[in-house]
Amino acid sequence: MKYKADELMQNENYWAAITEYERVLRIRQNSRLSVEFYAKVWNNLGGCYGRLFMFGKAAECFENAYQFQKVAEYKERAE
């Protein structure tokens, strides 16, 4: 699902990508998937919202990404 969402995002189909990323996040977190995986999903979701000029939603997503993985880039994007 994430790969599909990533492809949709690359093709600038942001609403469809948002739907797919949110679907990934609704699934119960899997211990086989790393915190890095979930951080990337939140980061990419934030990127989609940002490209749609929904900056409040984007900031929330970047903050969630930062909560999963303490990457300075995520924190900067959230601010």
Coordinates of N, CA and C in Angstrom, one line a residue:
M1 N 0.8 -1.2 0.0 CA 0.0 0.0 0.0 C 0.9 1.3 0.0
K2 N 2.0 1.2 0.8 CA 2.8 2.4 0.8 C 3.5 2.7 -0.6
Y3 N 3.9 1.6 -1.2 CA 4.5 1.8 -2.6 C 3.5 2.4 -3.5
K4 N 2.2 1.9 -3.4 CA 1.2 2.5 -4.3 C 1.0 4.0 -4.0
A5 N 1.0 4.3 -2.7 CA 0.8 5.7 -2.3 C 2.0 6.6 -2.7
D6 N 3.2 6.0 -2.6 CA 4.4 6.7 -3.1 C 4.3 7.0 -4.6
E7 N 3.9 6.0 -5.3 CA 3.7 6.2 -6.8 C 2.7 7.3 -7.1
L8 N 1.6 7.3 -6.4 CA 0.5 8.3 -6.6 C 1.1 9.7 -6.3
M9 N 1.9 9.8 -5.2 CA 2.4 11.0 -4.9 C 3.4 11.5 -5.9
Q10 N 4.2 10.6 -6.4 CA 5.2 11.0 -7.5 C 4.4 11.5 -8.8
N11 N 3.3 10.9 -9.0 CA 2.5 11.3 -10.2 C 1.6 12.5 -9.9
E12 N 1.8 13.1 -8.7 CA 1.1 14.3 -8.3 C -0.4 14.1 -8.1
N13 N -0.8 12.9 -7.8 CA -2.2 12.5 -7.5 C -2.3 12.5 -6.0
Y14 N -2.3 13.7 -5.4 CA -2.1 13.8 -4.0 C -3.3 13.3 -3.2
W15 N -4.5 13.5 -3.7 CA -5.7 13.1 -2.9 C -5.7 11.6 -2.8
A16 N -5.4 10.9 -3.9 CA -5.4 9.4 -3.9 C -4.2 8.9 -3.0
A17 N -3.1 9.6 -3.1 CA -2.0 9.2 -2.2 C -2.4 9.4 -0.7
I18 N -3.0 10.5 -0.4 CA -3.5 10.7 1.0 C -4.4 9.5 1.4
T19 N -5.3 9.1 0.6 CA -6.2 8.0 0.9 C -5.4 6.7 1.2
E20 N -4.4 6.5 0.4 CA -3.6 5.3 0.6 C -2.7 5.4 1.9
Y21 N -2.1 6.5 2.1 CA -1.3 6.7 3.3 C -2.1 6.5 4.5
E22 N -3.3 7.1 4.5 CA -4.2 7.0 5.7 C -4.6 5.6 5.9
R23 N -4.8 4.8 4.8 CA -5.2 3.4 4.9 C -4.0 2.6 5.6
V24 N -2.8 2.9 5.2 CA -1.6 2.3 5.9 C -1.7 2.6 7.4
L25 N -1.9 3.8 7.7 CA -1.9 4.2 9.1 C -3.1 3.7 9.9
R26 N -4.2 3.3 9.3 CA -5.3 2.8 10.0 C -5.1 1.3 10.4
I27 N -4.3 0.6 9.6 CA -4.0 -0.8 9.9 C -3.2 -0.8 11.2
R28 N -3.5 -1.8 12.0 CA -2.8 -1.9 13.3 C -1.3 -2.0 13.0
Q29 N -0.6 -1.3 13.8 CA 0.8 -1.2 13.7 C 1.4 -2.6 13.8
N30 N 2.3 -2.9 12.9 CA 2.9 -4.3 12.8 C 4.3 -4.2 13.3
S31 N 4.6 -5.1 14.2 CA 5.9 -5.1 14.8 C 7.0 -5.4 13.8
R32 N 6.7 -6.0 12.7 CA 7.7 -6.3 11.7 C 8.1 -5.1 10.9
L33 N 7.2 -4.0 11.0 CA 7.5 -2.8 10.3 C 8.2 -1.8 11.3
S34 N 9.2 -1.2 10.9 CA 10.0 -0.3 11.8 C 9.3 1.0 12.0
V35 N 9.8 1.7 13.1 CA 9.3 3.0 13.3 C 9.7 3.9 12.2
E36 N 10.8 3.6 11.5 CA 11.2 4.4 10.3 C 10.2 4.3 9.2
F37 N 9.6 3.1 9.1 CA 8.5 3.0 8.1 C 7.4 3.9 8.4
Y38 N 6.9 3.9 9.6 CA 5.8 4.8 10.0 C 6.1 6.2 9.9
A39 N 7.4 6.6 10.3 CA 7.8 8.0 10.1 C 7.8 8.4 8.7
K40 N 8.2 7.6 7.8 CA 8.2 7.9 6.4 C 6.8 8.1 5.8
V41 N 5.9 7.2 6.3 CA 4.5 7.3 5.9 C 3.9 8.7 6.3
W42 N 4.1 9.0 7.6 CA 3.6 10.3 8.1 C 4.3 11.5 7.4
N43 N 5.6 11.4 7.1 CA 6.3 12.4 6.4 C 5.7 12.6 5.0
N44 N 5.5 11.5 4.3 CA 5.0 11.6 2.9 C 3.5 12.1 2.9
L45 N 2.8 11.7 3.9 CA 1.4 12.2 4.1 C 1.4 13.8 4.2
G46 N 2.4 14.2 5.1 CA 2.5 15.7 5.3 C 2.9 16.4 4.0
G47 N 3.8 15.7 3.2 CA 4.2 16.3 1.9 C 3.0 16.4 1.0
C48 N 2.1 15.5 1.0 CA 0.9 15.6 0.1 C 0.0 16.7 0.6
Y49 N -0.2 16.8 1.9 CA -1.0 18.0 2.4 C -0.4 19.3 2.1
G50 N 0.9 19.4 2.2 CA 1.7 20.6 1.9 C 1.5 21.0 0.5
R51 N 1.6 20.1 -0.4 CA 1.4 20.4 -1.9 C 0.0 20.8 -2.2
L52 N -0.9 20.5 -1.3 CA -2.3 20.9 -1.5 C -2.6 22.2 -0.7
F53 N -1.5 22.8 -0.2 CA -1.6 24.0 0.6 C -2.4 23.9 1.9
M54 N -2.5 22.7 2.4 CA -3.2 22.4 3.7 C -2.1 22.3 4.7
F55 N -1.5 23.5 5.1 CA -0.3 23.5 5.9 C -0.5 23.1 7.3
G56 N -1.7 23.3 7.9 CA -1.9 22.9 9.3 C -1.9 21.4 9.3
K57 N -2.6 20.7 8.4 CA -2.6 19.2 8.4 C -1.2 18.7 8.1
A58 N -0.5 19.4 7.2 CA 0.9 19.0 6.9 C 1.8 19.0 8.1
A59 N 1.7 20.1 8.9 CA 2.5 20.3 10.1 C 2.2 19.2 11.1
E60 N 0.9 18.8 11.3 CA 0.5 17.7 12.2 C 1.2 16.4 11.7
C61 N 1.2 16.1 10.4 CA 1.8 14.9 9.9 C 3.3 14.9 10.2
F62 N 4.0 16.0 9.9 CA 5.4 16.1 10.2 C 5.7 15.9 11.6
E63 N 4.9 16.4 12.5 CA 5.1 16.3 13.9 C 4.9 14.8 14.3
N64 N 3.9 14.1 13.7 CA 3.8 12.7 14.0 C 5.0 11.9 13.5
A65 N 5.5 12.3 12.3 CA 6.7 11.6 11.8 C 7.8 11.8 12.8
Y66 N 8.0 13.0 13.3 CA 9.1 13.2 14.3 C 8.9 12.4 15.6
Q67 N 7.6 12.2 16.0 CA 7.4 11.4 17.2 C 7.8 9.9 17.0
F68 N 7.7 9.4 15.7 CA 8.1 8.1 15.5 C 9.7 8.0 15.3
Q69 N 10.2 9.0 14.7 CA 11.7 9.0 14.5 C 12.2 10.4 14.6
K70 N 13.1 10.6 15.5 CA 13.6 11.9 15.9 C 14.6 12.4 14.8
V71 N 14.0 12.7 13.6 CA 14.8 13.3 12.5 C 14.6 14.8 12.5
A72 N 15.7 15.5 12.5 CA 15.6 17.0 12.6 C 14.8 17.6 11.4
E73 N 14.9 16.9 10.2 CA 14.1 17.4 9.0 C 12.6 17.4 9.3
Y74 N 12.1 16.3 9.9 CA 10.7 16.3 10.2 C 10.3 17.4 11.2
K75 N 11.1 17.7 12.2 CA 10.8 18.7 13.1 C 10.8 20.1 12.4
E76 N 11.7 20.3 11.6 CA 11.8 21.6 10.8 C 10.6 21.8 9.9
R77 N 10.1 20.7 9.3 CA 9.0 20.8 8.4 C 7.7 21.1 9.3
A78 N 7.7 20.6 10.5 CA 6.5 20.8 11.3 C 6.4 22.2 11.8
E79 N 7.4 22.9 11.8 CA 7.4 24.3 12.3 C 7.0 25.3 11.3

